[in-house]
Amino acid sequence: MAAASTEKTRPSLFWALAVVVVPFVTYLSKMRFTGREKLPAEGSFVLAPNHYSEFDPLIVAAAVWRLGRAPRFMAKESLFRVPVVGAALRATGMIPVARASSRAASAQTISQSRELVENGRGVIVYPEGTLTRDPDLWPMRGKSGAVRLAMAGGIPLIPMAQWGTQAIMGRYQKGLKLWPPRKPIDIVFGDPIDLSDLKDRQGEPAAIAEATDRLMNAITALLEEIRHEKAPAKRWNPAEHGQKETGRLDS
């Protein structure tokens, strides 16, 4: 077990959430970690997992909490305007997603990145932005939110893959499979993505695209490792199949 950081040992709203979420997730899943030491015990980070089940966020949150860090997510900006929900999101340090590709959105990303560094916080960003549309649940085309946030503050960008959650809740499935309990979930963390050669070009679309591609390649490679399979040679692109990417949490 990783040593708990001060953000976990200090009393916070996360304690109350953990009392409810962690036992529930522990009943449903048996987490098996690989590369757990690659999640920083202190300081800022951007964690980028794959996403194929609506239950994924609870698995990822519980995993990050077990490894000693507070699980903060990038969430839809509209949620921050909902009474009570918005207050809870702000109290736990969740980050509103910058939806538009504008100068204002860029400034917001820089501000968010600076806040992560100053407070030594991590954030979980799904780079696909929504559940993968790939028929076999492989990572699909990525979006730029995670790499923009990481590059803006020189924050470690850590790829992560998990597999097994579909046994608890399949993609678009209604309801959970509560029996049998303790379904195995494999979770693997990768080395931080090296973006040093792109640092001086972070405002260029080509550099952002290259960084995003590196991230998605790393996540896919980790998933291949725990699935013991090879991913398709070409990553799924919903636009090429007439699919709308609804419910996006990335830009």
Short mmCIF file of C-alpha atoms in Angstrom, two decimals:
data_model
loop_
_atom_site.label_atom_id
_atom_site.label_comp_id
_atom_site.label_asym_id
_atom_site.label_seq_id
_atom_site.Cartn_x
_atom_site.Cartn_y
_atom_site.Cartn_z
CA MET A 1 0.00 0.00 0.00
CA ALA A 2 1.35 3.41 -0.98
CA ALA A 3 1.97 5.91 1.79
CA ALA A 4 -0.98 8.25 2.17
CA SER A 5 -0.37 11.84 1.18
CA THR A 6 -1.38 14.72 3.42
CA GLU A 7 -4.41 15.37 1.21
CA LYS A 8 -5.79 11.97 2.25
CA THR A 9 -4.81 12.08 5.93
CA ARG A 10 -6.18 15.60 6.42
CA PRO A 11 -9.93 15.61 7.24
CA SER A 12 -12.04 16.49 4.20
CA LEU A 13 -15.27 15.74 2.38
CA PHE A 14 -13.42 12.83 0.74
CA TRP A 15 -13.50 10.99 4.07
CA ALA A 16 -17.30 11.00 4.08
CA LEU A 17 -17.45 9.92 0.45
CA ALA A 18 -14.91 7.13 1.05
CA VAL A 19 -17.01 5.69 3.89
CA VAL A 20 -19.80 5.07 1.38
CA VAL A 21 -17.98 4.38 -1.88
CA VAL A 22 -14.97 2.27 -0.86
CA PRO A 23 -16.86 -0.55 0.94
CA PHE A 24 -19.35 -0.73 -1.95
CA VAL A 25 -16.61 -0.94 -4.57
CA THR A 26 -14.65 -3.40 -2.43
CA TYR A 27 -17.69 -5.69 -2.26
CA LEU A 28 -18.09 -5.66 -6.03
CA SER A 29 -14.44 -5.78 -7.09
CA LYS A 30 -11.06 -7.21 -6.27
CA MET A 31 -8.45 -4.77 -7.50
CA ARG A 32 -5.13 -6.12 -8.74
CA PHE A 33 -2.53 -3.39 -9.20
CA THR A 34 0.51 -3.20 -11.46
CA GLY A 35 2.84 -0.19 -11.39
CA ARG A 36 1.15 1.36 -8.36
CA GLU A 37 4.43 3.15 -7.50
CA LYS A 38 4.03 5.25 -10.66
CA LEU A 39 1.20 7.25 -9.12
CA PRO A 40 3.00 10.07 -7.28
CA ALA A 41 2.65 9.99 -3.50
CA GLU A 42 2.85 13.79 -3.40
CA GLY A 43 2.48 16.66 -5.84
CA SER A 44 0.38 17.28 -8.92
CA PHE A 45 -0.44 14.80 -11.66
CA VAL A 46 -2.88 14.24 -14.51
CA LEU A 47 -4.11 10.63 -14.55
CA ALA A 48 -5.56 9.46 -17.88
CA PRO A 49 -7.51 6.15 -17.78
CA ASN A 50 -9.42 4.26 -20.46
CA HIS A 51 -13.21 4.44 -20.29
CA TYR A 52 -15.71 1.75 -21.33
CA SER A 53 -18.22 1.45 -18.47
CA GLU A 54 -20.30 3.96 -16.56
CA PHE A 55 -19.01 2.30 -13.39
CA ASP A 56 -15.38 3.14 -14.32
CA PRO A 57 -15.23 6.39 -12.29
CA LEU A 58 -16.02 4.58 -9.03
CA ILE A 59 -13.35 1.96 -9.74
CA VAL A 60 -10.77 4.62 -10.60
CA ALA A 61 -11.72 6.80 -7.63
CA ALA A 62 -11.49 3.89 -5.19
CA ALA A 63 -8.16 2.79 -6.70
CA VAL A 64 -6.62 6.25 -6.41
CA TRP A 65 -7.90 6.59 -2.83
CA ARG A 66 -6.47 3.20 -1.87
CA LEU A 67 -3.09 4.30 -3.23
CA GLY A 68 -3.08 7.35 -1.00
CA ARG A 69 -4.37 10.19 -3.16
CA ALA A 70 -7.63 12.11 -3.31
CA PRO A 71 -9.54 11.31 -6.53
CA ARG A 72 -10.45 14.55 -8.24
CA PHE A 73 -12.06 14.46 -11.67
CA MET A 74 -12.53 16.87 -14.51
CA ALA A 75 -16.32 17.36 -14.60
CA LYS A 76 -18.83 19.04 -16.87
CA GLU A 77 -18.95 22.77 -16.27
CA SER A 78 -22.76 22.67 -16.11
CA LEU A 79 -22.61 20.46 -13.00
CA PHE A 80 -20.91 23.26 -11.08
CA ARG A 81 -24.09 25.33 -11.46
CA VAL A 82 -26.35 22.69 -9.88
CA PRO A 83 -27.28 23.50 -6.25
CA VAL A 84 -25.57 21.26 -3.68
CA VAL A 85 -23.79 19.26 -6.40
CA GLY A 86 -21.82 22.30 -7.50
CA ALA A 87 -20.89 23.12 -3.92
CA ALA A 88 -19.67 19.56 -3.35
CA LEU A 89 -17.61 19.63 -6.56
CA ARG A 90 -15.96 22.91 -5.59
CA ALA A 91 -15.36 21.74 -2.01
CA THR A 92 -13.49 18.65 -3.23
CA GLY A 93 -11.44 20.55 -5.80
CA MET A 94 -12.99 19.04 -8.93
CA ILE A 95 -12.10 20.83 -12.17
CA PRO A 96 -14.66 22.17 -14.67
CA VAL A 97 -13.86 21.19 -18.24
CA ALA A 98 -13.02 23.98 -20.66
CA ARG A 99 -15.33 23.08 -23.54
CA ALA A 100 -14.56 25.66 -26.20
CA SER A 101 -11.35 25.87 -28.19
CA SER A 102 -10.98 29.57 -27.56
CA ARG A 103 -8.58 31.99 -25.97
CA ALA A 104 -10.77 32.02 -22.85
CA ALA A 105 -10.68 28.21 -22.66
CA SER A 106 -6.90 28.27 -23.05
CA ALA A 107 -6.59 30.78 -20.23
CA GLN A 108 -8.88 28.61 -18.08
CA THR A 109 -6.68 25.56 -18.72
CA ILE A 110 -3.54 27.48 -17.73
CA SER A 111 -5.24 28.71 -14.55
CA GLN A 112 -6.44 25.20 -13.66
CA SER A 113 -2.99 23.76 -14.28
CA ARG A 114 -1.33 26.40 -12.11
CA GLU A 115 -3.81 25.67 -9.30
CA LEU A 116 -3.01 21.93 -9.46
CA VAL A 117 0.71 22.65 -9.13
CA GLU A 118 0.30 25.22 -6.35
CA ASN A 119 -1.92 22.89 -4.30
CA GLY A 120 -0.05 19.67 -5.13
CA ARG A 121 -3.25 18.06 -6.38
CA GLY A 122 -3.94 15.42 -8.98
CA VAL A 123 -6.82 15.24 -11.42
CA ILE A 124 -8.34 12.33 -13.35
CA VAL A 125 -9.18 13.10 -16.97
CA TYR A 126 -10.74 10.65 -19.41
CA PRO A 127 -8.93 11.51 -22.66
CA GLU A 128 -11.62 9.83 -24.78
CA GLY A 129 -14.12 12.23 -23.23
CA THR A 130 -16.86 9.59 -23.04
CA LEU A 131 -17.36 5.83 -23.17
CA THR A 132 -15.39 4.28 -26.01
CA ARG A 133 -17.43 3.48 -29.11
CA ASP A 134 -15.00 0.75 -30.14
CA PRO A 135 -17.02 -2.50 -30.50
CA ASP A 136 -14.41 -4.46 -28.53
CA LEU A 137 -13.93 -1.77 -25.85
CA TRP A 138 -10.46 -0.67 -26.97
CA PRO A 139 -9.57 3.02 -26.46
CA MET A 140 -10.89 5.17 -29.28
CA ARG A 141 -9.67 8.48 -30.66
CA GLY A 142 -8.46 10.75 -27.87
CA LYS A 143 -9.16 14.41 -27.21
CA SER A 144 -6.72 17.04 -26.06
CA GLY A 145 -7.92 18.07 -22.59
CA ALA A 146 -5.57 15.85 -20.58
CA VAL A 147 -2.43 16.77 -22.52
CA ARG A 148 -3.28 20.48 -22.56
CA LEU A 149 -3.68 20.48 -18.79
CA ALA A 150 -0.43 18.58 -18.27
CA MET A 151 1.61 20.62 -20.74
CA ALA A 152 0.37 23.96 -19.40
CA GLY A 153 1.94 23.30 -15.99
CA GLY A 154 4.63 20.74 -16.76
CA ILE A 155 2.56 18.22 -14.77
CA PRO A 156 3.28 14.46 -14.97
CA LEU A 157 0.81 12.87 -17.40
CA ILE A 158 0.24 9.29 -16.27
CA PRO A 159 -1.50 6.73 -18.49
CA MET A 160 -3.68 4.14 -16.79
CA ALA A 161 -5.66 1.14 -17.99
CA GLN A 162 -8.20 -1.00 -16.15
CA TRP A 163 -10.07 -4.10 -17.26
CA GLY A 164 -12.83 -6.13 -15.68
CA THR A 165 -15.36 -3.43 -14.83
CA GLN A 166 -17.62 -4.66 -17.64
CA ALA A 167 -18.37 -7.70 -15.45
CA ILE A 168 -19.96 -5.30 -12.94
CA MET A 169 -21.62 -2.96 -15.41
CA GLY A 170 -21.38 -3.31 -19.15
CA ARG A 171 -21.29 -0.38 -21.52
CA TYR A 172 -24.77 1.25 -21.62
CA GLN A 173 -26.07 -1.49 -19.30
CA LYS A 174 -28.82 -0.58 -16.85
CA GLY A 175 -28.16 -1.78 -13.33
CA LEU A 176 -25.24 -3.57 -11.71
CA LYS A 177 -24.31 -7.24 -11.56
CA LEU A 178 -24.12 -7.64 -7.80
CA TRP A 179 -23.38 -11.37 -7.79
CA PRO A 180 -20.89 -12.89 -7.54
CA PRO A 181 -19.00 -10.29 -5.50
CA ARG A 182 -15.29 -9.48 -5.69
CA LYS A 183 -14.98 -9.58 -9.47
CA PRO A 184 -11.31 -9.20 -10.49
CA ILE A 185 -10.31 -5.80 -11.86
CA ASP A 186 -6.81 -5.39 -13.27
CA ILE A 187 -5.38 -1.89 -12.93
CA VAL A 188 -2.05 -0.83 -14.40
CA PHE A 189 -0.27 2.52 -14.24
CA GLY A 190 2.31 3.48 -16.86
CA ASP A 191 5.34 5.74 -16.86
CA PRO A 192 4.64 9.46 -17.30
CA ILE A 193 4.38 10.44 -20.97
CA ASP A 194 7.50 12.26 -22.15
CA LEU A 195 6.33 15.54 -23.69
CA SER A 196 9.56 17.49 -23.13
CA ASP A 197 10.26 17.83 -26.85
CA LEU A 198 6.85 19.45 -27.36
CA LYS A 199 7.09 21.96 -24.50
CA ASP A 200 7.95 24.94 -26.70
CA ARG A 201 5.21 24.06 -29.19
CA GLN A 202 2.31 23.48 -26.82
CA GLY A 203 0.24 26.14 -28.54
CA GLU A 204 0.50 24.40 -31.92
CA PRO A 205 -2.33 22.04 -32.96
CA ALA A 206 0.21 19.58 -34.44
CA ALA A 207 2.08 19.34 -31.13
CA ILE A 208 -1.16 18.85 -29.17
CA ALA A 209 -2.20 16.13 -31.62
CA GLU A 210 1.17 14.39 -31.27
CA ALA A 211 0.98 14.53 -27.46
CA THR A 212 -2.56 13.13 -27.51
CA ASP A 213 -1.50 10.32 -29.82
CA ARG A 214 1.37 9.40 -27.49
CA LEU A 215 -1.02 9.27 -24.56
CA MET A 216 -3.57 7.09 -26.35
CA ASN A 217 -0.81 4.77 -27.59
CA ALA A 218 0.44 4.36 -24.02
CA ILE A 219 -3.04 3.65 -22.61
CA THR A 220 -3.69 1.13 -25.39
CA ALA A 221 -0.37 -0.63 -24.75
CA LEU A 222 -1.21 -0.96 -21.04
CA LEU A 223 -4.62 -2.38 -21.89
CA GLU A 224 -3.04 -4.87 -24.28
CA GLU A 225 -0.83 -5.97 -21.40
CA ILE A 226 -3.69 -6.80 -19.05
CA ARG A 227 -6.05 -8.14 -21.74
CA HIS A 228 -3.30 -10.28 -23.29
CA GLU A 229 -4.55 -9.22 -26.71
CA LYS A 230 -3.52 -6.87 -29.50
CA ALA A 231 -5.59 -3.77 -30.15
CA PRO A 232 -6.75 -2.99 -33.71
CA ALA A 233 -4.09 -1.34 -35.86
CA LYS A 234 -6.36 1.68 -36.40
CA ARG A 235 -7.97 3.44 -33.46
CA TRP A 236 -11.75 3.78 -33.59
CA ASN A 237 -12.97 7.18 -34.74
CA PRO A 238 -16.70 7.72 -34.06
CA ALA A 239 -16.95 10.38 -36.78
CA GLU A 240 -16.00 7.82 -39.42
CA HIS A 241 -18.88 5.59 -38.31
CA GLY A 242 -21.57 8.26 -38.06
CA GLN A 243 -21.55 8.18 -34.26
CA LYS A 244 -22.11 11.22 -32.07
CA GLU A 245 -19.73 11.67 -29.14
CA THR A 246 -22.28 12.66 -26.51
CA GLY A 247 -21.54 13.15 -22.83
CA ARG A 248 -18.05 14.48 -23.48
CA LEU A 249 -15.88 15.49 -20.55
CA ASP A 250 -12.95 16.63 -22.65
CA SER A 251 -12.19 19.10 -25.39
#
